[in-house]
Short mmCIF file of C-alpha atoms and ligand atoms in Angstrom, two decimals:
data_model
loop_
_atom_site.label_atom_id
_atom_site.label_comp_id
_atom_site.label_asym_id
_atom_site.label_seq_id
_atom_site.Cartn_x
_atom_site.Cartn_y
_atom_site.Cartn_z
CA MET A 1 0.53 0.11 -0.04
CA GLN A 2 1.25 3.51 -0.80
CA MET A 3 1.65 5.83 2.24
CA PRO A 4 4.22 8.16 3.19
CA THR A 5 6.48 8.60 5.25
CA VAL A 6 7.52 10.15 8.29
CA TYR A 7 11.25 10.29 9.77
CA LEU A 8 11.82 11.51 13.33
CA LYS A 9 15.18 13.04 14.59
CA PRO A 10 17.53 10.43 16.14
CA ARG A 11 16.26 9.56 19.36
CA GLU A 12 13.03 10.38 19.23
CA GLU A 13 11.22 7.01 18.79
CA ILE A 14 12.56 6.33 22.68
CA ARG A 15 9.79 7.65 23.60
CA ILE A 16 7.29 6.72 21.08
CA ARG A 17 8.83 3.14 21.84
CA ALA A 18 7.87 3.08 24.85
CA GLY A 19 4.41 3.51 24.91
CA HIS A 20 3.61 7.13 23.76
CA PRO A 21 1.98 7.98 20.66
CA TRP A 22 1.96 11.52 19.82
CA ILE A 23 4.92 12.47 17.25
CA TYR A 24 5.03 16.12 18.04
CA ASP A 25 5.76 18.39 15.36
CA ASN A 26 9.47 19.05 16.31
CA GLU A 27 10.76 15.91 16.18
CA ILE A 28 10.04 15.10 12.89
CA ALA A 29 13.10 15.06 10.41
CA ARG A 30 11.38 15.06 7.02
CA VAL A 31 8.28 13.70 5.49
CA ALA A 32 8.99 11.60 2.28
CA GLY A 33 5.06 11.50 0.37
CA SER A 34 2.30 14.30 0.36
CA PRO A 35 0.17 13.20 3.24
CA GLU A 36 -3.33 14.73 3.64
CA PRO A 37 -4.62 15.54 6.56
CA GLY A 38 -5.90 12.41 8.42
CA GLN A 39 -3.95 9.93 5.91
CA GLU A 40 -1.94 7.31 7.18
CA VAL A 41 1.61 7.29 7.26
CA ALA A 42 4.59 4.86 8.09
CA VAL A 43 6.21 6.07 10.92
CA LEU A 44 10.04 5.06 10.30
CA ASP A 45 13.28 6.30 13.30
CA ALA A 46 16.33 7.32 12.34
CA SER A 47 17.90 4.72 11.68
CA GLN A 48 15.29 3.31 9.07
CA ALA A 49 13.24 1.28 10.87
CA MET A 50 9.28 1.21 11.74
CA VAL A 51 8.11 2.64 14.76
CA GLY A 52 4.75 2.30 13.89
CA CYS A 53 1.49 3.80 11.71
CA GLY A 54 0.00 6.55 12.95
CA PHE A 55 -2.39 9.47 11.71
CA PHE A 56 -1.25 12.81 10.13
CA SER A 57 -2.37 16.35 11.15
CA PRO A 58 -0.60 19.01 9.63
CA ALA A 59 -2.88 21.98 11.72
CA SER A 60 -1.76 20.18 14.98
CA LYS A 61 1.17 19.99 17.39
CA ILE A 62 0.58 16.76 17.26
CA ARG A 63 1.64 16.22 14.19
CA VAL A 64 1.21 12.32 14.16
CA ARG A 65 -1.13 9.99 16.17
CA ILE A 66 0.48 6.19 16.60
CA TYR A 67 -2.67 3.48 15.83
CA SER A 68 -0.06 0.42 14.99
CA ARG A 69 3.18 -0.81 15.82
CA ALA A 70 3.12 -3.83 13.71
CA LYS A 71 6.37 -3.74 12.06
CA ALA A 72 4.95 -3.49 8.65
CA ARG A 73 2.63 -1.00 6.59
CA VAL A 74 -1.00 -1.39 8.52
CA PRO A 75 -3.87 0.33 7.08
CA ALA A 76 -6.49 1.51 8.42
CA ASP A 77 -9.72 0.48 6.79
CA LYS A 78 -12.31 -0.80 7.97
CA ALA A 79 -11.25 -5.20 9.41
CA PHE A 80 -8.52 -2.67 11.14
CA PHE A 81 -11.31 -1.01 13.05
CA VAL A 82 -13.43 -4.02 13.84
CA GLU A 83 -10.82 -5.59 14.98
CA ALA A 84 -9.44 -3.13 17.27
CA PHE A 85 -13.07 -2.55 18.88
CA ALA A 86 -12.91 -6.36 18.72
CA SER A 87 -10.08 -6.56 21.59
CA ALA A 88 -11.17 -2.82 23.59
CA SER A 89 -14.58 -4.93 23.91
CA ALA A 90 -12.38 -8.73 25.40
CA TYR A 91 -10.71 -6.04 27.31
CA ARG A 92 -14.04 -4.83 28.60
CA SER A 93 -15.70 -8.30 29.19
CA ARG A 94 -12.63 -9.91 31.14
CA VAL A 95 -12.14 -6.17 33.26
CA LEU A 96 -15.83 -4.90 33.79
CA ASP A 97 -17.97 -6.27 36.42
CA PRO A 98 -20.67 -8.71 34.94
CA GLY A 99 -24.11 -6.87 34.43
CA THR A 100 -22.14 -3.72 33.74
CA SER A 101 -23.89 -1.93 30.73
CA CYS A 102 -23.06 1.08 29.69
CA PHE A 103 -19.26 1.22 29.24
CA ARG A 104 -16.11 3.08 27.58
CA LEU A 105 -15.46 0.43 24.69
CA ALA A 106 -13.08 3.01 22.55
CA TYR A 107 -11.13 5.48 24.34
CA GLY A 108 -9.33 6.54 22.00
CA GLU A 109 -5.21 6.88 22.30
CA ALA A 110 -6.02 3.92 24.87
CA ASP A 111 -6.99 1.62 23.00
CA SER A 112 -4.42 2.47 19.65
CA LEU A 113 -7.75 4.27 18.66
CA PRO A 114 -6.30 7.89 18.43
CA GLY A 115 -8.97 10.40 19.25
CA LEU A 116 -11.95 8.14 19.51
CA ILE A 117 -14.42 7.99 22.03
CA VAL A 118 -17.08 5.46 22.12
CA ASP A 119 -19.78 4.69 25.17
CA SER A 120 -22.23 2.29 25.05
CA PHE A 121 -24.95 2.58 26.67
CA SER A 122 -27.76 -0.45 27.28
CA GLY A 123 -31.61 1.00 28.19
CA VAL A 124 -33.94 -0.62 30.77
CA SER A 125 -37.15 -0.28 31.11
CA ASP A 126 -39.29 3.02 29.36
CA SER A 127 -36.66 3.52 26.85
CA GLY A 128 -36.97 -0.17 25.40
CA PRO A 129 -34.46 -2.77 25.63
CA GLY A 130 -31.26 -0.88 23.24
CA ARG A 131 -27.59 -0.44 22.91
CA TRP A 132 -26.91 3.40 21.48
CA LEU A 133 -23.20 4.80 20.93
CA SER A 134 -21.93 8.33 21.88
CA VAL A 135 -19.34 8.44 19.48
CA GLN A 136 -16.32 11.63 19.69
CA PHE A 137 -14.28 11.89 16.17
CA LEU A 138 -11.26 14.37 18.69
CA GLY A 139 -8.23 14.12 15.61
CA MET A 140 -8.57 14.51 12.32
CA GLY A 141 -7.32 10.37 11.17
CA VAL A 142 -10.27 8.82 12.61
CA GLU A 143 -12.52 13.00 11.64
CA ARG A 144 -11.20 11.05 7.86
CA LYS A 145 -12.28 8.19 8.69
CA LYS A 146 -15.41 8.53 9.91
CA SER A 147 -18.11 6.89 7.51
CA LEU A 148 -15.64 4.12 7.66
CA ILE A 149 -15.49 4.18 11.61
CA VAL A 150 -19.52 3.45 11.88
CA ASP A 151 -19.83 1.14 9.25
CA ALA A 152 -17.78 -1.03 11.59
CA LEU A 153 -19.05 0.03 14.97
CA GLU A 154 -22.53 -1.04 12.75
CA GLU A 155 -20.88 -4.76 11.79
CA SER A 156 -19.61 -5.47 15.04
CA PHE A 157 -22.41 -4.25 17.97
CA SER A 158 -25.36 -3.59 15.83
CA PRO A 159 -26.72 -0.97 17.93
CA ASN A 160 -30.14 0.74 17.71
CA GLY A 161 -28.49 4.13 16.69
CA ILE A 162 -25.01 5.95 16.97
CA ILE A 163 -24.43 9.30 17.42
CA GLU A 164 -22.24 11.68 17.44
CA ARG A 165 -20.71 13.79 20.17
CA SER A 166 -17.76 15.50 18.49
CA ASP A 167 -19.04 18.37 20.66
CA ALA A 168 -15.15 18.53 22.34
CA PRO A 169 -13.10 22.02 23.01
CA VAL A 170 -9.60 19.67 21.80
CA ARG A 171 -11.11 19.38 18.06
CA SER A 172 -10.10 22.37 17.83
CA MET A 173 -6.62 21.68 18.35
CA GLU A 174 -6.94 19.67 15.47
CA GLY A 175 -8.40 22.09 13.34
CA LEU A 176 -11.47 20.79 13.33
CA GLU A 177 -15.27 22.18 14.24
CA PRO A 178 -17.69 20.87 16.64
CA SER A 179 -19.57 18.56 15.05
CA SER A 180 -22.50 16.70 16.67
CA ALA A 181 -24.90 14.87 14.21
CA LEU A 182 -26.99 11.34 14.98
CA LEU A 183 -24.90 8.72 12.50
CA ARG A 184 -27.06 6.27 12.00
CA GLY A 185 -30.11 4.39 13.03
CA GLU A 186 -32.35 5.79 16.26
CA VAL A 187 -32.26 7.29 19.36
CA PRO A 188 -34.63 8.74 21.85
CA GLY A 189 -34.14 11.63 22.97
CA SER A 190 -33.76 10.02 27.35
CA ILE A 191 -33.09 6.75 27.28
CA THR A 192 -32.68 4.85 31.38
CA ILE A 193 -29.77 2.93 32.27
CA GLU A 194 -29.07 1.25 34.73
CA GLU A 195 -25.72 1.82 37.06
CA ASN A 196 -24.50 -0.54 40.70
CA GLY A 197 -28.66 -0.60 40.86
CA CYS A 198 -29.28 3.14 40.11
CA VAL A 199 -31.54 4.15 37.31
CA PHE A 200 -30.78 7.05 35.51
CA SER A 201 -32.94 8.81 32.55
CA ILE A 202 -30.16 10.10 30.32
CA ASP A 203 -30.36 12.65 26.89
CA LEU A 204 -27.23 11.28 24.68
CA SER A 205 -27.48 14.33 22.28
CA ALA A 206 -27.50 17.28 25.05
CA GLY A 207 -25.89 16.17 27.85
CA GLN A 208 -22.50 17.02 28.17
CA LYS A 209 -19.83 15.09 26.83
CA THR A 210 -21.29 12.37 25.50
CA GLY A 211 -24.71 12.30 27.79
CA TRP A 212 -22.61 10.66 31.01
CA TYR A 213 -19.98 10.21 33.10
CA LEU A 214 -18.83 6.01 33.38
CA ASP A 215 -15.12 6.76 34.55
CA GLN A 216 -17.14 7.75 38.06
CA ARG A 217 -18.83 4.59 38.34
CA ASP A 218 -17.16 3.08 40.49
CA ASN A 219 -15.99 5.06 43.03
CA ARG A 220 -19.57 5.97 42.85
CA ALA A 221 -20.24 2.70 44.05
CA ALA A 222 -17.02 3.00 46.97
CA ALA A 223 -19.30 6.78 48.03
CA ALA A 224 -22.10 4.70 48.63
CA ARG A 225 -20.73 2.38 50.68
CA TYR A 226 -19.40 5.17 53.50
CA ALA A 227 -23.11 7.30 53.11
CA ARG A 228 -25.07 4.98 55.24
CA GLY A 229 -27.93 7.34 57.37
CA SER A 230 -25.32 10.14 55.76
CA ARG A 231 -25.75 14.22 55.31
CA VAL A 232 -24.74 13.56 51.95
CA LEU A 233 -22.82 16.88 50.05
CA ASP A 234 -22.40 16.46 46.24
CA ALA A 235 -21.16 19.45 45.20
CA PHE A 236 -20.49 19.29 41.19
CA CYS A 237 -23.28 16.58 41.00
CA ASN A 238 -23.87 16.95 36.87
CA GLN A 239 -26.48 14.24 36.44
CA GLY A 240 -26.78 13.35 40.59
CA GLY A 241 -24.03 10.22 39.53
CA PHE A 242 -23.13 10.19 43.07
CA GLY A 243 -25.67 11.30 45.36
CA ILE A 244 -28.07 8.93 44.49
CA ASN A 245 -26.00 6.19 44.61
CA CYS A 246 -24.78 7.27 48.56
CA LEU A 247 -28.81 7.27 48.41
CA LYS A 248 -28.78 4.15 47.29
CA GLY A 249 -26.59 2.97 49.96
CA GLY A 250 -28.61 4.54 52.74
CA ALA A 251 -28.04 7.62 52.42
CA SER A 252 -30.42 10.51 54.84
CA SER A 253 -30.14 12.85 52.61
CA VAL A 254 -28.49 15.03 49.48
CA LEU A 255 -27.78 18.20 48.74
CA ALA A 256 -27.02 17.77 45.25
CA LEU A 257 -25.19 21.24 44.10
CA ASP A 258 -24.55 22.15 40.70
CA SER A 259 -24.38 25.45 38.16
CA SER A 260 -26.48 23.97 35.33
CA PRO A 261 -30.08 24.64 35.60
CA GLU A 262 -29.79 21.11 32.74
CA ALA A 263 -27.28 18.92 34.55
CA LEU A 264 -29.51 19.97 38.18
CA ALA A 265 -33.23 19.60 36.18
CA ALA A 266 -31.42 15.90 35.57
CA ALA A 267 -30.20 15.46 38.79
CA ALA A 268 -34.21 16.22 40.18
CA LEU A 269 -34.94 13.45 37.69
CA ASN A 270 -33.14 11.00 38.14
CA ALA A 271 -33.85 10.95 41.81
CA ARG A 272 -38.13 10.77 41.51
CA LEU A 273 -36.71 7.44 39.27
CA ASN A 274 -35.35 5.84 41.88
CA GLY A 275 -37.80 7.34 44.62
CA PHE A 276 -35.41 8.85 46.59
CA SER A 277 -37.26 12.44 46.21
CA GLU A 278 -37.77 13.05 49.21
CA ARG A 279 -34.35 12.88 50.63
CA HIS A 280 -33.28 14.65 47.82
CA SER A 281 -32.91 18.63 46.89
CA ILE A 282 -31.03 20.23 44.41
CA LEU A 283 -29.22 23.93 44.95
CA GLU A 284 -28.46 25.91 41.85
CA ALA A 285 -24.82 27.70 42.43
CA ASN A 286 -21.08 28.65 42.14
CA ALA A 287 -19.90 25.43 43.95
CA PHE A 288 -16.62 28.31 45.03
CA ASP A 289 -19.68 30.35 45.94
CA ALA A 290 -22.30 28.00 47.71
CA LEU A 291 -19.68 26.03 49.72
CA ARG A 292 -19.19 28.95 51.64
CA ASP A 293 -22.21 29.91 51.96
CA LEU A 294 -22.73 26.89 53.48
CA GLU A 295 -20.07 26.91 55.79
CA ARG A 296 -21.16 30.04 56.82
CA THR A 297 -24.83 28.93 57.72
CA GLN A 298 -22.57 26.50 59.88
CA GLU A 299 -24.33 23.34 58.13
CA LYS A 300 -22.71 20.19 58.35
CA PHE A 301 -21.95 17.78 56.24
CA ASP A 302 -20.93 13.72 57.15
CA LEU A 303 -20.20 12.89 53.73
CA VAL A 304 -19.29 15.84 51.16
CA ILE A 305 -17.90 15.38 47.44
CA LEU A 306 -15.83 16.89 45.77
CA ASP A 307 -15.86 16.59 41.29
CA PRO A 308 -14.57 19.44 39.81
CA PRO A 309 -14.32 19.74 36.00
CA ALA A 310 -10.69 19.86 35.08
CA PHE A 311 -9.33 23.22 36.35
CA ALA A 312 -6.05 22.16 34.62
CA LYS A 313 -6.86 22.17 31.05
CA SER A 314 -2.21 22.15 29.99
CA LYS A 315 0.48 22.76 31.95
CA GLN A 316 0.31 26.62 31.96
CA SER A 317 -2.73 26.10 34.11
CA VAL A 318 -1.33 23.89 36.71
CA GLU A 319 -0.69 26.94 39.67
CA PRO A 320 -4.18 28.41 38.92
CA ALA A 321 -5.49 24.88 38.99
CA ARG A 322 -3.85 24.07 42.22
CA ARG A 323 -5.32 27.24 44.04
CA GLY A 324 -8.87 26.64 42.44
CA TYR A 325 -8.61 22.43 44.03
CA ARG A 326 -7.07 24.31 47.60
CA GLU A 327 -9.93 26.02 47.79
CA ILE A 328 -12.67 24.21 47.47
CA ASN A 329 -11.09 21.40 49.56
CA LEU A 330 -10.89 23.42 51.95
CA ARG A 331 -14.27 24.61 52.05
CA GLY A 332 -15.56 20.94 51.80
CA MET A 333 -13.60 19.97 54.90
CA ARG A 334 -15.21 22.81 56.49
CA LEU A 335 -17.90 21.37 55.97
CA LEU A 336 -17.61 17.91 57.62
CA LYS A 337 -18.52 16.74 60.79
CA ARG A 338 -15.87 15.13 63.49
CA GLY A 339 -15.57 11.97 61.62
CA GLY A 340 -16.43 12.80 58.32
CA ILE A 341 -16.10 11.16 54.89
CA LEU A 342 -14.65 13.54 52.05
CA VAL A 343 -14.14 11.52 48.14
CA THR A 344 -12.30 14.74 46.73
CA CYS A 345 -11.86 13.99 42.43
CA SER A 346 -9.88 16.05 40.60
CA CYS A 347 -10.49 15.18 36.56
CA SER A 348 -6.34 17.15 34.93
CA HIS A 349 -4.41 14.66 33.34
CA TRP A 350 -1.78 17.54 34.59
CA PHE A 351 -2.56 17.98 37.95
CA ASP A 352 -0.61 14.30 38.60
CA ASN A 353 -1.73 12.36 42.20
CA THR A 354 1.55 14.04 43.59
CA ARG A 355 0.40 17.65 43.25
CA PHE A 356 -3.25 16.83 43.61
CA ASP A 357 -2.17 14.46 47.38
CA ALA A 358 -0.29 17.93 48.09
CA VAL A 359 -2.71 20.13 47.70
CA LEU A 360 -5.11 17.25 49.87
CA GLU A 361 -2.03 17.89 52.45
CA GLU A 362 -2.18 21.43 52.76
CA ALA A 363 -5.92 22.37 52.45
CA ALA A 364 -5.98 19.13 56.03
CA ALA A 365 -3.46 21.42 57.61
CA ASP A 366 -4.88 25.22 56.60
CA CYS A 367 -7.95 23.37 58.02
CA GLY A 368 -6.16 22.16 61.27
CA ARG A 369 -7.53 18.44 60.67
CA ARG A 370 -5.86 15.51 60.23
CA PHE A 371 -7.05 12.45 58.01
CA ARG A 372 -6.95 8.90 57.43
CA ILE A 373 -6.83 8.30 54.09
CA LEU A 374 -9.34 5.87 53.14
CA GLU A 375 -8.61 4.52 49.25
CA GLU A 376 -6.90 6.32 46.79
CA ARG A 377 -8.91 5.53 43.73
CA THR A 378 -8.91 6.13 40.40
CA GLN A 379 -11.02 5.45 36.65
CA ALA A 380 -13.27 2.92 36.20
CA LYS A 381 -10.69 0.34 34.41
CA ASP A 382 -12.66 1.14 31.16
CA HIS A 383 -10.73 3.93 29.71
CA PRO A 384 -7.34 1.63 30.70
CA ILE A 385 -4.06 3.02 31.58
CA ILE A 386 -1.51 2.67 29.31
CA SER A 387 2.48 2.24 30.81
CA GLY A 388 5.00 4.77 28.84
CA TYR A 389 1.47 7.27 28.51
CA ALA A 390 0.92 9.47 31.64
CA GLU A 391 -1.34 11.44 30.15
CA SER A 392 -3.45 8.33 29.99
CA ARG A 393 -4.19 8.04 34.38
CA TYR A 394 -6.22 10.91 34.64
CA LEU A 395 -8.86 10.57 37.24
CA LYS A 396 -8.02 10.84 41.16
CA CYS A 397 -10.59 9.83 43.31
CA ARG A 398 -9.33 10.06 47.55
CA ILE A 399 -11.65 8.73 50.34
CA LEU A 400 -10.96 10.83 53.28
CA GLU A 401 -12.17 10.73 56.63
CA MET A 402 -11.49 13.13 58.92
CA LEU A 403 -9.60 12.49 62.31
N1 SAH B 1 -19.87 14.41 39.97
C1 SAH B 1 -20.47 13.53 37.61
C2 SAH B 1 -20.17 14.68 37.24
C3 SAH B 1 -19.58 16.27 37.25
S1 SAH B 1 -18.20 17.27 35.90
C4 SAH B 1 -21.36 12.79 37.33
O1 SAH B 1 -20.83 11.85 38.53
O2 SAH B 1 -21.49 12.47 36.59
C5 SAH B 1 -18.19 18.79 37.00
C6 SAH B 1 -19.62 19.37 36.74
O3 SAH B 1 -19.38 20.52 37.93
C7 SAH B 1 -20.47 19.65 35.34
O4 SAH B 1 -22.13 18.94 35.98
C8 SAH B 1 -20.54 20.38 35.38
O5 SAH B 1 -21.51 21.32 35.06
C9 SAH B 1 -20.25 21.55 37.44
N2 SAH B 1 -19.54 23.16 37.46
C10 SAH B 1 -18.49 23.62 36.32
N3 SAH B 1 -18.33 23.95 37.19
C11 SAH B 1 -19.13 24.44 38.06
C12 SAH B 1 -18.93 24.98 39.70
N4 SAH B 1 -17.97 26.64 39.48
N5 SAH B 1 -19.71 24.91 40.41
C13 SAH B 1 -21.19 24.00 40.25
N6 SAH B 1 -20.79 23.36 39.75
C14 SAH B 1 -19.69 23.74 38.26
#
């Protein structure tokens, strides 16, 4: 097969061979041929040895994203995607708890499918049994191959519908416009899914990201194990996931806080669907203000959950992010009763484990309290962490008990 070739500068293959999937523009010595945006290229090191194949992206600083590490030139054709989906699916069958009906089926580079996110949702009850895929095309390569990928998804999984939710800001770094559309079949306005024994009504076309934050599934179950009899604050609740899991776990009440009225309406609906309306209330506010106000009125909780959006979206924003994490964690800690539990998360890869744990130590010191570290958790296994690819390790969840 005709495939243009990208030659790396000396030693630039080391990081790639160690597992990293991105080749930056300044690591390339020369390009032989004239690859089109998104086209497959063969990547060779300075001694002409094959490193792998990747998608070429002329507009991005990440010039090539590796999808194959074979020694041969592997085209990213339909057969390639069918095989990649089979392997991604087999991995999930192996690691997910039996009965997990909604999960991330393909997680981009971590599944050797650069730029492609596929979330799989199976419906229960009113929406009828069915399976829907919510897909993000976040790189030039998968954008170019969109129709072939959708064919491969249909062939592999026979879903009732496939919806595109490529409305993520990272697309602009590849020179791509946001794009959301129904790609195949039908997707109802809302579907009812099951998670950890709770049900949630979600809207795949309008919810944040792909419609539901699947990466927190196991952390929600973990939080619920401490919830019995607790008064819970679920800050940055989105559609109510943590709080409703806690109510299922026997919480006496949940205050669900978010700045998005749409998310809160969904959270209230979800509380009702589970029969928890009487123990569930919502508060629309900026969490930074609301946590301060709750402290001022001397509110106290047995369990506080903090699951903010990524404060550090780049290396440059690590410092402002530190201040943000420190402030909400300090405020969250001050709202806890003695012996209370803090479930605190950060989903920013740039703000790594060391930084996050340091912020928690500082906040605890500022609060004048010590904490017992009960659990150090990360993302659910359908969001795999790959050696040599630090960006794949992004979610941190700590469960702390105030002493
Ligand atoms: N805990 C959720 C996911 C949280 S995503 C779950 O388990 O599914 C982060 C949420 O924070 C989003 O719903 C977003 O609307 C909300 N958010 C962002 N900035 C906020 C702010 N300053 N105050 C309150 N909520 C905020």
